[in-house]
Amino acid sequence: MTNSQNSSHQEALIVIQQAVSDLANWAGLQLTRPDDSDAIKEAKEYLQWPSDRTPKPLRLLFDAVKLSEGQKKQHFWQPRVIEPQDPTIPYPQLQEPTSTELEVLQQRIHREIGFLQESPQDWENLSLLTLILEKFGSFISYGESDVALIDKARTTAAVAGAIANNNGENQLSLVAGDLSGIQKFIYTISSDGALKSLRARSFYLELVIEEVVQQLLEDLQLPRTNVVYASGGKLYILAQGTDTTENAVNKVRQRFNKWLVKAFQGKVFLALDYLKFSTEKIGTTEFAEYWSTLTTKKLAVQKTRKFADQISECIKIHDSYEPCRVCHRDDKDNLKPLNTNELDSVRACGTCRRMFRLGGQLLRVDAIVRSTQRDSIPNSGEEKLILNLPNQVVYYHLFKDRESLSIDSIQDSESILLINNWDIKQYTHRNFIPLFLGNYAQESEEKGTTIRAEEMAKEAKGIKRVGYLRMDVDHLGRIIAEGLDNKTLPRIAGLSRQLNYFFKVYLNSLAKNRINNLPKSEALINTLTQAPRCNLLVIYAGGDDLFISGTWNEVVEFAFDIYQCFRAYTGRNPDITLSGGISIDDAKYPLYQAAKASGNAEDAAKDNGRDSLCLFGKALKWSEWIGAENINISDIEVLDTETKKYLETVNIKLDLFGVLPFVKKLEEQKIDINYARSFVRNLLDTAQLQEQMIKDIEEKRKEQQYENQLKDIRYYLHLPKIAYSLARLPQEILDKPDFSPIRKSLMSQYNAPYFASIATWLELLKRNEKHDTKTTN
């Protein structure tokens, strides 16, 4: 084991400079390429740095994930640049990129980073150079065909930086953190303006995890490149295998949990630990085992013993006061009106009032300055995020735009976070750090703030309701720990980065401009309308999950957009799927109850075997919701072989199958409202009768005679009722050529399970009852 005399920051800078030099040389530029230090040589040996330093086409890393079925196709990323703002969602292709496509990227690189040849100061800017690699090197490979240049360079820089601080030890450490209790902190609030407050709380926790990362890096004397992953309340940092790591981890964990137990009554807890391993294991598949052990065992143990170090504070008897009407805490006596502009505003604690005020500023935040000074940063927003940690107070100053920052006033000890920004011209200061946030928001009628629930309901089509969507990736822990064939550090980092991009970057782009972000192939996308999804609010979007509100019909359609875009983004790998739940509620329905309802719906989707959506109280596979037109019965995934054999019609085609195609086609018929309501009611009655009879039979299904009876009911009971309902429609509707496929497909036994969902969707689209306060989950 060797020990470089350079600091970890210098080691990381050299590696990143080398990668940028190779990128520039590929594009026809000449940049000075520094030599390896001993630590860098060692890191490159472990991570198999390529001898051929020419970037090449990048295969889709998601193709390498296999849990059960695995991917049967091979995809490539099209060489591309990440645009400065709101980059469109990239989708992989089956064809390997051509030399012409690679040349287009080379020309762009040559044009945009040539300034480095004449700018020694920028050449020493680690943050800028890393961003350049991320911007231009995320869709080309370097060495291994499915490892992107940015992931190879950043992880190599991390290993070299950790080795440089190792003091001769032959071990490294993986540090992992998990901010648990996020749901308790975010979702259990109820008040006027709750959406605004909830979004502020989500934003607040993003900066809490950012602060944990910042303090760990400072104590460990490591650069930003050593952060393998930090998103969704979780973090992973590669560090040296010395006592310094143990001391830093214990110090930061105790400091934050001492603050968290007082600030939030123990609702939020920081699990933070580390695991040492032999340095030579960093480039092997065993690294994933350390990742998994640290997450599923060491952090899990801490979560079962929350605040063990602060037990005296937890059991201390506190005075009790009037509860805050927002978060319900009763240990504060300084309750004041939440909204000073309303005479009858509820009384809230200081934290909730700050969150409410902060929520009003979050329509647009482009830059954040982290400082230990409250008033030293000019032009920042009135409301500052304050972390009043033991023996240290940290302030986060908010800016609506990058241009209002006075760079000359920023001290070396202060850092600047730029939100969702890949404009390399903006990163002229060494302390600039990119921060990615899922932060799309529609503006309220009250200019300058985010849309309110009442406004969402008013803009809804049909029934005036608000929708709440919760969704996350199925089996994410297993995907990272078990799914990859070759579970090395660069691959794990690359997989995490690409998932993080989707939820924190591309989700914003999809909401802002859905048409330009949908897959271009019609075979990959099915939507009810082509209308923009304007009335949405991203409350939370982490590394693999999200919580979104909006008009109920736009939330429903946006869920379909997200799923289909995600599946296309991941190459439609059958082992990488999403599950989600939607609740539909009155605008005045308590937000914490709506969050609970959508969470329960998500759980129901998970219980349905995952890869499912629970909507209108029904959990179905996404393939059943999205459906298809002109499909062979043998291609319907949700039908098992036994059922297909029972029905003995596997060679026929259905004009329509599933929920969405029926809703879309029936909406297009523009049936008179009175006939439409009667038709929908009959659909609902048929579904309810069928479900009740199935329930009765299932109680007796141990007997074989009832097994066949159950199948008869499931597939044939609906026929007389549907025939009657169709016959009552106006003749001009029945005579339409495009109604024939609808009639035929409604009479098909395969669509009988979807009548309730079809009818409910149609009914809500047609209904506008202002005084109806019922909830539809």
PDB file of N, CA and C in Angstrom, residues 599-629:
ATOM      1  N   GLY A 599     -50.846   6.341  -0.006  1.00  0.00           N
ATOM      2  CA  GLY A 599     -49.858   5.370   0.461  1.00  0.00           C
ATOM      3  C   GLY A 599     -50.455   3.982   0.592  1.00  0.00           C
ATOM      4  N   ASN A 600     -51.688   3.907   1.115  1.00  0.00           N
ATOM      5  CA  ASN A 600     -52.368   2.614   1.200  1.00  0.00           C
ATOM      6  C   ASN A 600     -52.622   2.034  -0.185  1.00  0.00           C
ATOM      7  N   ALA A 601     -52.965   2.918  -1.130  1.00  0.00           N
ATOM      8  CA  ALA A 601     -53.179   2.465  -2.506  1.00  0.00           C
ATOM      9  C   ALA A 601     -51.877   1.917  -3.099  1.00  0.00           C
ATOM     10  N   GLU A 602     -50.776   2.586  -2.804  1.00  0.00           N
ATOM     11  CA  GLU A 602     -49.480   2.094  -3.284  1.00  0.00           C
ATOM     12  C   GLU A 602     -49.168   0.725  -2.688  1.00  0.00           C
ATOM     13  N   ASP A 603     -49.463   0.549  -1.403  1.00  0.00           N
ATOM     14  CA  ASP A 603     -49.246  -0.754  -0.759  1.00  0.00           C
ATOM     15  C   ASP A 603     -50.091  -1.836  -1.424  1.00  0.00           C
ATOM     16  N   ALA A 604     -51.328  -1.481  -1.784  1.00  0.00           N
ATOM     17  CA  ALA A 604     -52.189  -2.451  -2.469  1.00  0.00           C
ATOM     18  C   ALA A 604     -51.595  -2.851  -3.810  1.00  0.00           C
ATOM     19  N   ALA A 605     -50.979  -1.888  -4.493  1.00  0.00           N
ATOM     20  CA  ALA A 605     -50.326  -2.191  -5.764  1.00  0.00           C
ATOM     21  C   ALA A 605     -49.146  -3.142  -5.557  1.00  0.00           C
ATOM     22  N   LYS A 606     -48.390  -2.917  -4.491  1.00  0.00           N
ATOM     23  CA  LYS A 606     -47.272  -3.814  -4.178  1.00  0.00           C
ATOM     24  C   LYS A 606     -47.792  -5.223  -3.875  1.00  0.00           C
ATOM     25  N   ASP A 607     -48.907  -5.280  -3.147  1.00  0.00           N
ATOM     26  CA  ASP A 607     -49.486  -6.580  -2.795  1.00  0.00           C
ATOM     27  C   ASP A 607     -50.054  -7.312  -4.000  1.00  0.00           C
ATOM     28  N   ASN A 608     -50.241  -6.608  -5.091  1.00  0.00           N
ATOM     29  CA  ASN A 608     -50.757  -7.217  -6.321  1.00  0.00           C
ATOM     30  C   ASN A 608     -49.638  -7.831  -7.164  1.00  0.00           C
ATOM     31  N   GLY A 609     -48.504  -8.040  -6.546  1.00  0.00           N
ATOM     32  CA  GLY A 609     -47.371  -8.612  -7.265  1.00  0.00           C
ATOM     33  C   GLY A 609     -46.471  -7.578  -7.889  1.00  0.00           C
ATOM     34  N   ARG A 610     -46.611  -6.318  -7.444  1.00  0.00           N
ATOM     35  CA  ARG A 610     -45.834  -5.203  -7.981  1.00  0.00           C
ATOM     36  C   ARG A 610     -46.097  -4.992  -9.477  1.00  0.00           C
ATOM     37  N   ASP A 611     -45.381  -4.032 -10.067  1.00  0.00           N
ATOM     38  CA  ASP A 611     -45.625  -3.629 -11.444  1.00  0.00           C
ATOM     39  C   ASP A 611     -47.109  -3.330 -11.629  1.00  0.00           C
ATOM     40  N   SER A 612     -47.682  -2.621 -10.645  1.00  0.00           N
ATOM     41  CA  SER A 612     -49.131  -2.407 -10.615  1.00  0.00           C
ATOM     42  C   SER A 612     -49.459  -0.978 -10.224  1.00  0.00           C
ATOM     43  N   LEU A 613     -50.699  -0.603 -10.497  1.00  0.00           N
ATOM     44  CA  LEU A 613     -51.253   0.677 -10.075  1.00  0.00           C
ATOM     45  C   LEU A 613     -52.574   0.408  -9.371  1.00  0.00           C
ATOM     46  N   CYS A 614     -52.759   1.050  -8.220  1.00  0.00           N
ATOM     47  CA  CYS A 614     -54.043   0.985  -7.526  1.00  0.00           C
ATOM     48  C   CYS A 614     -54.739   2.329  -7.734  1.00  0.00           C
ATOM     49  N   LEU A 615     -55.873   2.293  -8.423  1.00  0.00           N
ATOM     50  CA  LEU A 615     -56.636   3.485  -8.783  1.00  0.00           C
ATOM     51  C   LEU A 615     -58.114   3.151  -8.692  1.00  0.00           C
ATOM     52  N   PHE A 616     -58.906   4.091  -8.174  1.00  0.00           N
ATOM     53  CA  PHE A 616     -60.339   3.865  -7.970  1.00  0.00           C
ATOM     54  C   PHE A 616     -60.579   2.655  -7.070  1.00  0.00           C
ATOM     55  N   GLY A 617     -59.638   2.413  -6.149  1.00  0.00           N
ATOM     56  CA  GLY A 617     -59.779   1.314  -5.205  1.00  0.00           C
ATOM     57  C   GLY A 617     -59.481  -0.052  -5.780  1.00  0.00           C
ATOM     58  N   LYS A 618     -58.937  -0.112  -7.006  1.00  0.00           N
ATOM     59  CA  LYS A 618     -58.676  -1.382  -7.679  1.00  0.00           C
ATOM     60  C   LYS A 618     -57.214  -1.477  -8.059  1.00  0.00           C
ATOM     61  N   ALA A 619     -56.533  -2.536  -7.621  1.00  0.00           N
ATOM     62  CA  ALA A 619     -55.137  -2.766  -7.973  1.00  0.00           C
ATOM     63  C   ALA A 619     -55.068  -3.696  -9.173  1.00  0.00           C
ATOM     64  N   LEU A 620     -54.508  -3.198 -10.266  1.00  0.00           N
ATOM     65  CA  LEU A 620     -54.339  -3.970 -11.492  1.00  0.00           C
ATOM     66  C   LEU A 620     -52.915  -3.814 -11.989  1.00  0.00           C
ATOM     67  N   LYS A 621     -52.471  -4.769 -12.776  1.00  0.00           N
ATOM     68  CA  LYS A 621     -51.180  -4.631 -13.433  1.00  0.00           C
ATOM     69  C   LYS A 621     -51.234  -3.440 -14.395  1.00  0.00           C
ATOM     70  N   TRP A 622     -50.085  -2.798 -14.583  1.00  0.00           N
ATOM     71  CA  TRP A 622     -50.042  -1.672 -15.506  1.00  0.00           C
ATOM     72  C   TRP A 622     -50.502  -2.092 -16.905  1.00  0.00           C
ATOM     73  N   SER A 623     -50.166  -3.317 -17.300  1.00  0.00           N
ATOM     74  CA  SER A 623     -50.569  -3.778 -18.631  1.00  0.00           C
ATOM     75  C   SER A 623     -52.081  -3.837 -18.754  1.00  0.00           C
ATOM     76  N   GLU A 624     -52.784  -4.042 -17.639  1.00  0.00           N
ATOM     77  CA  GLU A 624     -54.246  -4.051 -17.670  1.00  0.00           C
ATOM     78  C   GLU A 624     -54.802  -2.637 -17.735  1.00  0.00           C
ATOM     79  N   TRP A 625     -54.172  -1.714 -17.007  1.00  0.00           N
ATOM     80  CA  TRP A 625     -54.626  -0.318 -17.062  1.00  0.00           C
ATOM     81  C   TRP A 625     -54.361   0.287 -18.434  1.00  0.00           C
ATOM     82  N   ILE A 626     -53.137   0.158 -18.906  1.00  0.00           N
ATOM     83  CA  ILE A 626     -52.752   0.782 -20.173  1.00  0.00           C
ATOM     84  C   ILE A 626     -53.426   0.072 -21.342  1.00  0.00           C
ATOM     85  N   GLY A 627     -53.540  -1.253 -21.242  1.00  0.00           N
ATOM     86  CA  GLY A 627     -54.254  -2.008 -22.247  1.00  0.00           C
ATOM     87  C   GLY A 627     -53.586  -1.973 -23.608  1.00  0.00           C
ATOM     88  N   ALA A 628     -54.366  -2.348 -24.604  1.00  0.00           N
ATOM     89  CA  ALA A 628     -53.833  -2.395 -25.965  1.00  0.00           C
ATOM     90  C   ALA A 628     -54.987  -2.516 -26.943  1.00  0.00           C
ATOM     91  N   GLU A 629     -54.686  -2.235 -28.210  1.00  0.00           N
ATOM     92  CA  GLU A 629     -55.639  -2.425 -29.287  1.00  0.00           C
ATOM     93  C   GLU A 629     -55.129  -3.523 -30.212  1.00  0.00           C
TER      94      GLU A 629
END
